[in-house]
Tab-separated table of C-alpha atoms in Angstrom:
chain	number	residue	atom	x	y	z
A	47	UNK	CA	12.492	0.783	11.349
A	48	UNK	CA	12.345	3.495	8.713
A	49	UNK	CA	12.269	6.883	10.429
A	50	UNK	CA	11.990	10.384	8.987
A	51	UNK	CA	15.760	10.931	8.864
A	52	UNK	CA	16.528	7.594	7.199
A	53	UNK	CA	13.631	8.013	4.746
A	54	UNK	CA	14.890	11.480	3.859
A	55	UNK	CA	18.310	10.068	3.012
A	56	UNK	CA	16.984	7.063	1.125
A	57	UNK	CA	14.435	9.008	-0.914
A	58	UNK	CA	16.502	12.193	-1.347
A	59	UNK	CA	16.898	11.771	-5.133
A	60	UNK	CA	13.217	10.785	-5.405
A	61	UNK	CA	11.726	13.695	-3.514
A	62	UNK	CA	9.765	14.304	-0.323
A	63	UNK	CA	7.949	11.399	1.335
A	64	UNK	CA	5.834	10.888	4.438
A	65	UNK	CA	6.165	7.846	6.692
A	66	UNK	CA	3.389	6.297	8.776
A	67	UNK	CA	3.651	3.307	11.104
A	68	UNK	CA	1.592	0.328	9.932
A	69	UNK	CA	1.581	-3.491	9.950
A	70	UNK	CA	4.481	-3.525	12.379
A	71	UNK	CA	6.460	-1.557	9.807
A	72	UNK	CA	6.297	1.740	7.991
A	73	UNK	CA	4.208	2.878	5.013
A	74	UNK	CA	5.914	5.378	2.698
A	75	UNK	CA	3.693	7.954	0.979
A	76	UNK	CA	4.070	10.533	-1.763
A	77	UNK	CA	1.272	12.550	-3.329
A	78	UNK	CA	-1.117	11.063	-0.749
A	79	UNK	CA	-0.654	7.443	-1.842
A	80	UNK	CA	1.353	4.646	-0.280
A	81	UNK	CA	3.946	3.341	-2.745
A	82	UNK	CA	6.468	1.641	-0.470
A	83	UNK	CA	6.438	-0.435	2.680
A	84	UNK	CA	9.250	-1.219	5.096
A	85	UNK	CA	8.897	-4.244	7.367
A	86	UNK	CA	11.668	-5.800	9.466
A	87	UNK	CA	14.271	-3.552	7.791
A	88	UNK	CA	13.250	-4.723	4.310
A	89	UNK	CA	11.902	-2.215	1.786
A	90	UNK	CA	9.121	-3.210	-0.619
A	91	UNK	CA	7.883	-1.162	-3.590
A	92	UNK	CA	4.416	-1.134	-5.159
A	93	UNK	CA	4.256	-3.231	-8.326
A	94	UNK	CA	1.881	-4.367	-11.025
A	95	UNK	CA	2.110	-6.728	-13.996
A	96	UNK	CA	4.178	-4.203	-15.944
A	97	UNK	CA	6.886	-3.840	-13.274
A	98	UNK	CA	7.101	-7.254	-11.588
A	99	UNK	CA	9.439	-8.720	-14.227
A	100	UNK	CA	12.158	-6.241	-13.232
A	101	UNK	CA	11.898	-7.392	-9.617
A	102	UNK	CA	11.972	-11.042	-10.669
A	103	UNK	CA	15.077	-10.406	-12.789
A	104	UNK	CA	16.772	-9.053	-9.635
A	105	UNK	CA	15.841	-12.201	-7.682
A	106	UNK	CA	13.328	-10.373	-5.504
A	107	UNK	CA	9.919	-11.612	-4.405
A	108	UNK	CA	6.639	-10.304	-3.052
A	109	UNK	CA	5.998	-9.256	0.526
A	110	UNK	CA	4.784	-12.132	2.676
A	111	UNK	CA	4.178	-12.807	6.331
A	112	UNK	CA	3.111	-15.677	8.527
A	113	UNK	CA	-0.345	-15.988	10.040
A	114	UNK	CA	-1.964	-18.635	12.228
A	115	UNK	CA	-3.359	-20.163	9.012
A	116	UNK	CA	-0.075	-20.113	7.111
A	117	UNK	CA	1.848	-17.679	4.966
A	118	UNK	CA	0.065	-14.743	3.330
A	119	UNK	CA	1.518	-12.981	0.288
A	120	UNK	CA	0.796	-9.418	-0.795
A	121	UNK	CA	1.637	-9.583	-4.501
A	122	UNK	CA	1.406	-5.836	-5.055
A	123	UNK	CA	4.544	-5.083	-3.002
A	124	UNK	CA	7.899	-6.624	-3.979
A	125	UNK	CA	11.227	-6.412	-2.204
A	126	UNK	CA	13.441	-3.634	-3.547
A	127	UNK	CA	16.776	-4.942	-4.815
A	128	UNK	CA	19.424	-4.369	-2.134
A	129	UNK	CA	21.819	-2.843	-4.681
A	130	UNK	CA	19.421	0.100	-5.122
A	131	UNK	CA	20.005	1.187	-1.545
A	132	UNK	CA	23.561	2.125	-2.553
A	133	UNK	CA	22.530	3.885	-5.785
A	134	UNK	CA	20.234	6.836	-4.977
A	135	UNK	CA	19.656	7.840	-8.594
A	136	UNK	CA	18.591	4.372	-9.766
A	137	UNK	CA	16.611	3.870	-6.568
A	138	UNK	CA	14.710	7.059	-7.418
A	139	UNK	CA	13.832	5.600	-10.852
A	140	UNK	CA	12.380	2.461	-9.249
A	141	UNK	CA	10.577	4.531	-6.603
A	142	UNK	CA	9.014	6.732	-9.309
A	143	UNK	CA	7.740	3.603	-11.091
A	144	UNK	CA	6.259	2.356	-7.814
A	145	UNK	CA	4.568	5.713	-7.274
A	146	UNK	CA	3.170	5.639	-10.824
A	147	UNK	CA	1.698	2.190	-10.130
A	148	UNK	CA	0.173	3.385	-6.861
A	149	UNK	CA	-1.317	6.482	-8.508
A	150	UNK	CA	-2.724	4.373	-11.336
A	151	UNK	CA	-4.332	1.969	-8.874
A	152	UNK	CA	-5.796	4.877	-6.918
A	153	UNK	CA	-7.412	6.245	-10.093
A	154	UNK	CA	-8.815	2.801	-10.971
A	155	UNK	CA	-10.289	2.212	-7.511
A	156	UNK	CA	-14.075	2.524	-7.424
A	157	UNK	CA	-15.219	5.627	-5.651
A	158	UNK	CA	-17.389	5.253	-2.594
A	159	UNK	CA	-20.832	6.628	-3.144
A	160	UNK	CA	-22.080	8.997	-0.522
A	161	UNK	CA	-25.325	8.168	1.212
A	162	UNK	CA	-28.135	10.587	0.632
A	163	UNK	CA	-30.364	11.257	3.601
């Protein structure tokens, strides 16, 4: 599982991150948004239509897991290419793209309206 020390090493060229346990794995946050997910020692980065082709070209696929009703796929997180884990500078480039996607999605999300009493 991704812990603070390992995350610090992995994301050193990217910058500071926070890790939170979730989904039996770890959510990775920067600037108050989750942009990466680690599950079963596999790292996934946030994607959108503009970044998925790069993941496909590397032979990577989206995050998926098994449920009682079959397999469920989360198309917005794709497996990070293994080669990036040995190249901190290029990994940081991919991580920055994932963060940009996450920030963009956060800005597009509809805001909850407060209830007036």
